[in-house]
Short mmCIF file of C-alpha atoms in Angstrom, two decimals:
data_model
loop_
_atom_site.label_atom_id
_atom_site.label_comp_id
_atom_site.label_asym_id
_atom_site.label_seq_id
_atom_site.Cartn_x
_atom_site.Cartn_y
_atom_site.Cartn_z
CA MET A 282 230.48 103.26 120.59
CA LYS A 283 231.72 105.47 117.77
CA ILE A 284 232.89 102.38 115.90
CA CYS A 285 229.39 100.83 116.12
CA VAL A 286 227.69 103.96 114.87
CA ILE A 287 230.09 104.25 111.92
CA PHE A 288 229.60 100.59 111.05
CA LEU A 289 225.79 100.98 111.16
CA VAL A 290 225.83 104.05 108.85
CA VAL A 291 228.09 102.31 106.34
CA TYR A 292 225.87 99.23 106.38
CA LEU A 293 222.64 101.20 105.83
CA PHE A 294 224.21 103.29 103.05
CA SER A 295 225.52 100.24 101.21
CA THR A 296 222.19 98.45 101.54
CA ALA A 297 220.15 101.43 100.22
CA PHE A 298 222.26 101.79 97.11
CA SER A 299 223.28 98.18 96.56
CA ASP A 300 221.22 97.89 93.33
CA GLU A 301 222.42 101.15 91.80
CA THR A 302 226.10 100.64 92.68
CA SER A 303 226.52 97.03 91.72
CA ASP A 304 227.88 98.27 88.38
CA PRO A 305 230.09 101.38 88.71
CA TYR A 306 229.24 102.42 85.12
CA LEU A 307 225.45 102.07 85.46
CA LEU A 308 223.72 105.44 85.90
CA PRO A 309 220.62 105.72 88.11
CA GLU A 310 217.35 105.37 86.20
CA PRO A 311 216.04 108.85 85.35
CA SER A 312 212.72 110.07 86.64
CA ILE A 313 210.29 110.41 83.71
CA LEU A 314 206.82 111.91 83.89
CA GLN A 315 204.37 109.27 82.74
CA TYR A 316 201.18 110.20 80.86
CA PRO A 317 198.13 108.00 80.36
CA SER A 318 198.35 105.99 77.17
CA GLU A 319 196.27 107.09 74.18
CA HIS A 320 193.46 104.86 72.95
CA ASN A 321 192.06 104.57 69.46
CA LYS A 322 188.48 104.67 70.69
CA VAL A 323 187.32 106.87 73.52
CA ASP A 324 183.98 107.60 75.09
CA GLY A 325 182.41 109.25 78.07
CA ASP A 326 184.50 111.80 79.90
CA GLU A 327 187.60 110.89 77.89
CA ALA A 328 186.08 111.94 74.57
CA ASN A 329 186.24 115.66 75.27
CA LEU A 330 189.89 115.45 76.32
CA TYR A 331 190.82 113.30 73.34
CA CYS A 332 189.04 115.59 70.87
CA ARG A 333 190.56 118.74 72.30
CA SER A 334 193.96 117.14 71.86
CA TRP A 335 193.08 116.10 68.31
CA ARG A 336 191.92 119.62 67.40
CA PHE A 337 195.10 121.11 68.86
CA ALA A 338 197.19 118.75 66.73
CA ALA A 339 195.13 119.64 63.65
CA GLU A 340 195.41 123.39 64.18
CA THR A 341 199.17 123.20 64.76
CA ASN A 342 199.70 121.09 61.63
CA ASN A 343 200.98 118.12 63.61
CA LEU A 344 198.58 115.56 62.16
CA ALA A 345 199.26 113.44 59.12
CA PRO A 346 196.98 114.43 56.21
CA TRP A 347 193.39 113.62 57.14
CA SER A 348 190.14 113.44 55.18
CA THR A 349 187.48 113.39 57.92
CA ILE A 350 187.30 114.23 61.59
CA PRO A 351 187.41 111.29 64.04
CA GLU A 352 183.98 109.73 64.45
CA GLU A 353 184.10 110.13 68.21
CA CYS A 354 184.74 113.87 67.79
CA ALA A 355 181.61 114.68 65.77
CA ASP A 356 179.75 116.17 68.73
CA TYR A 357 182.85 117.96 69.99
CA VAL A 358 183.52 119.67 66.65
CA LYS A 359 179.85 120.56 66.31
CA ASP A 360 179.77 122.12 69.77
CA TYR A 361 183.01 124.00 69.09
CA VAL A 362 182.09 125.58 65.75
CA MET A 363 178.53 126.34 66.85
CA GLY A 364 179.58 127.74 70.20
CA ARG A 365 181.52 130.54 71.79
CA GLY A 366 184.89 128.80 71.47
CA TYR A 367 185.09 129.13 67.69
CA SER A 368 183.93 132.75 67.62
CA THR A 369 186.34 133.67 70.40
CA ASP A 370 189.25 132.09 68.54
CA LEU A 371 188.28 133.93 65.35
CA GLU A 372 188.15 137.20 67.25
CA ARG A 373 191.60 136.61 68.73
CA VAL A 374 193.15 135.96 65.31
CA SER A 375 191.53 139.12 63.93
CA GLU A 376 192.71 141.22 66.86
CA GLU A 377 196.29 139.99 66.67
CA ALA A 378 196.38 140.53 62.91
CA SER A 379 195.01 144.04 63.34
CA ILE A 380 197.70 144.88 65.90
CA PHE A 381 200.40 143.70 63.52
CA ALA A 382 198.85 145.48 60.53
CA SER A 383 198.91 148.75 62.48
CA SER A 384 202.58 148.31 63.35
CA VAL A 385 203.96 147.90 59.82
CA GLU A 386 206.01 150.69 58.28
CA PHE A 387 204.99 150.85 54.64
CA SER A 388 207.62 150.79 51.91
CA GLY A 389 206.17 153.93 50.33
CA ASP A 390 205.74 152.46 46.85
CA GLY A 391 202.06 151.62 47.23
CA LYS A 392 202.75 147.90 46.96
CA ASP A 393 202.26 146.69 50.50
CA ILE A 394 199.61 143.99 50.33
CA TRP A 395 197.53 141.75 52.57
CA VAL A 396 196.46 138.37 51.19
CA PHE A 397 193.18 136.78 52.25
CA ASP A 398 191.85 133.32 51.54
CA ILE A 399 188.07 133.22 51.12
CA ASP A 400 186.41 130.03 52.41
CA GLU A 401 186.47 129.78 56.22
CA THR A 402 188.54 132.97 56.20
CA LEU A 403 186.27 135.70 54.85
CA LEU A 404 183.15 133.66 54.08
CA SER A 405 181.74 130.91 56.29
CA ASN A 406 180.55 127.63 54.82
CA LEU A 407 179.19 126.53 58.18
CA PRO A 408 175.62 126.27 56.81
CA TYR A 409 176.93 123.70 54.32
CA TYR A 410 178.83 121.72 56.95
CA ILE A 411 175.85 121.69 59.30
CA ASP A 412 174.18 119.52 56.66
CA HIS A 413 177.31 117.40 56.10
CA GLY A 414 178.36 116.28 59.54
CA PHE A 415 180.76 119.11 60.44
CA GLY A 416 183.56 117.29 58.61
CA LEU A 417 182.49 113.74 59.45
CA GLU A 418 181.51 113.07 55.82
CA LEU A 419 184.06 112.75 53.04
CA PHE A 420 184.28 115.95 51.03
CA ASP A 421 182.10 115.92 47.92
CA GLN A 422 183.28 118.51 45.39
CA SER A 423 180.11 118.47 43.32
CA GLU A 424 177.91 119.00 46.39
CA PHE A 425 180.14 121.80 47.61
CA ASP A 426 180.06 123.44 44.17
CA LYS A 427 176.28 123.51 44.38
CA TRP A 428 176.56 125.33 47.68
CA VAL A 429 179.08 127.84 46.28
CA GLU A 430 176.81 128.53 43.31
CA ARG A 431 174.03 129.61 45.65
CA GLY A 432 176.23 132.55 46.70
CA VAL A 433 174.81 132.83 50.21
CA ALA A 434 177.83 132.15 52.43
CA PRO A 435 177.78 134.66 55.31
CA ALA A 436 180.71 136.82 56.37
CA ILE A 437 182.94 135.81 59.24
CA ALA A 438 182.41 138.92 61.35
CA PRO A 439 185.91 139.25 62.90
CA SER A 440 187.47 138.80 59.47
CA LEU A 441 185.24 141.49 57.99
CA LYS A 442 186.42 143.81 60.75
CA LEU A 443 190.07 143.01 59.98
CA TYR A 444 189.44 143.38 56.24
CA GLN A 445 188.04 146.87 56.70
CA ARG A 446 190.87 147.77 59.05
CA VAL A 447 193.67 146.84 56.65
CA ILE A 448 191.96 148.78 53.86
CA ASP A 449 191.75 151.82 56.12
CA LEU A 450 195.45 151.45 56.88
CA GLY A 451 196.28 151.62 53.18
CA TYR A 452 197.06 148.02 52.27
CA LYS A 453 196.20 146.65 48.87
CA ILE A 454 193.98 143.59 49.19
CA PHE A 455 194.59 140.41 47.19
CA LEU A 456 192.06 137.58 47.53
CA LEU A 457 193.67 134.24 46.77
CA THR A 458 191.24 131.33 46.74
CA GLY A 459 191.10 127.72 45.64
CA ARG A 460 187.67 128.30 44.13
CA LYS A 461 187.29 127.66 40.41
CA GLU A 462 187.55 130.45 37.87
CA SER A 463 184.05 129.46 36.72
CA HIS A 464 182.78 130.63 40.12
CA ARG A 465 184.15 134.15 39.76
CA LEU A 466 180.85 135.93 39.24
CA VAL A 467 178.98 134.22 42.07
CA THR A 468 181.99 134.67 44.36
CA VAL A 469 182.14 138.40 43.62
CA GLU A 470 178.43 138.76 44.30
CA ASN A 471 178.65 136.73 47.50
CA LEU A 472 181.60 138.77 48.79
CA ILE A 473 179.92 142.10 48.09
CA ASN A 474 176.62 141.01 49.63
CA ALA A 475 178.51 139.86 52.72
CA GLY A 476 180.18 143.28 53.07
CA PHE A 477 183.57 142.75 51.40
CA GLN A 478 184.38 145.40 48.82
CA ASN A 479 187.26 147.35 47.29
CA TRP A 480 189.75 144.51 46.91
CA ASP A 481 192.52 145.01 44.36
CA LYS A 482 192.77 141.51 42.91
CA LEU A 483 190.74 138.31 43.05
CA ILE A 484 192.67 135.19 42.06
CA LEU A 485 190.85 131.91 41.38
CA ARG A 486 192.05 128.57 40.00
CA SER A 487 192.11 128.27 36.24
CA PRO A 488 191.11 124.92 34.69
CA ASP A 489 194.75 123.90 34.18
CA GLU A 490 195.50 124.55 37.87
CA GLN A 491 192.85 122.23 39.28
CA HIS A 492 195.28 119.33 39.69
CA LYS A 493 197.81 121.29 41.75
CA MET A 494 198.16 120.90 45.50
CA ALA A 495 196.94 124.00 47.28
CA THR A 496 200.34 124.76 48.80
CA LEU A 497 201.98 124.76 45.37
CA TYR A 498 199.17 126.69 43.68
CA LYS A 499 199.13 129.45 46.29
CA SER A 500 202.93 129.61 46.47
CA GLU A 501 203.12 130.17 42.72
CA LYS A 502 200.57 132.96 42.93
CA ARG A 503 202.49 134.64 45.74
CA ASP A 504 205.69 134.24 43.72
CA GLU A 505 204.02 136.21 40.95
CA MET A 506 203.06 138.96 43.38
CA VAL A 507 206.63 139.30 44.58
CA LYS A 508 207.97 139.33 41.02
CA GLU A 509 205.58 142.19 40.29
CA GLY A 510 207.20 144.16 43.11
CA TYR A 511 204.62 143.65 45.85
CA THR A 512 205.58 143.15 49.49
CA ILE A 513 203.32 140.62 51.21
CA ARG A 514 202.94 141.99 54.70
CA GLY A 515 200.13 139.78 55.99
CA ASN A 516 198.36 136.60 54.96
CA SER A 517 195.17 135.26 56.54
CA GLY A 518 193.91 131.72 55.92
CA ASP A 519 192.25 128.80 57.64
CA GLN A 520 194.56 126.18 56.06
CA TRP A 521 198.32 125.80 56.44
CA SER A 522 198.39 125.44 52.65
CA ASP A 523 197.18 129.06 52.51
CA LEU A 524 200.23 130.19 54.43
CA LEU A 525 203.18 127.88 53.83
CA GLY A 526 205.45 127.45 50.81
CA SER A 527 207.40 130.09 48.93
CA SER A 528 207.06 133.89 49.06
CA MET A 529 205.54 133.75 52.51
CA SER A 530 204.21 136.88 54.13
CA GLN A 531 205.97 138.90 56.80
CA ARG A 532 203.35 137.57 59.23
CA SER A 533 200.84 134.79 58.69
CA PHE A 534 197.58 134.39 60.63
CA LYS A 535 195.95 130.96 60.86
CA LEU A 536 192.21 130.94 61.48
CA PRO A 537 190.74 127.89 63.24
CA ASN A 538 189.12 125.17 61.15
CA PRO A 539 188.68 121.68 62.58
CA MET A 540 186.22 120.58 59.87
CA TYR A 541 188.50 119.87 56.93
CA TYR A 542 192.10 119.76 55.75
CA ILE A 543 193.48 120.88 52.38
CA PRO A 544 197.12 119.92 51.60
#
């Protein structure tokens, strides 16, 4: 009886693993979690999931350079920037930046600075993008310049709160923007009317800097700050080109912006 039982166990064991053990050097196939495949075009219930994934990739700088938002994400981006999601994300960035700003031990030389971008960081161009598809249209520099020259861009409220907080803490404020030098006057007026005052330096692109990529242009300007003895403690911007490159800040804070990308 014992012999029969042993024979049966050996038989069942060899049968169950006959495929895996036919080659003594062949490892069992690993178990891999399978995800649904991605499609180029999505609609219905899939669109929201696809567009959330796209926005996540955009915000984390994982996308290849892009010029417009996906056509199928037009409604998603509109709902996001016009709804509570965008404002909540802006508030979170401001709060985290404020916590960090309060924790810094100053160098004592009066040269601890916070760098702010302007567009989609301090001032909102959402009224312009409402009329231009929330990023669905290709960017038109001449049309955008007309908007800038009106000088009516509203403040981004959480950024205004952070701006006032870092001033109260004793930081020097440097505004570093890709706007043209020819827009200095209207930019100053717009900033003041929106509630931003008492900055220490406003840096705009000169005519001979118009051809430069934003990452290079802003890196060079930060290099100059460091050479002048300043310590860049914080940097707030809606584009990775505001934050990356040389002479980076001690902490960088990326504001959400799914409407456009500037390399």
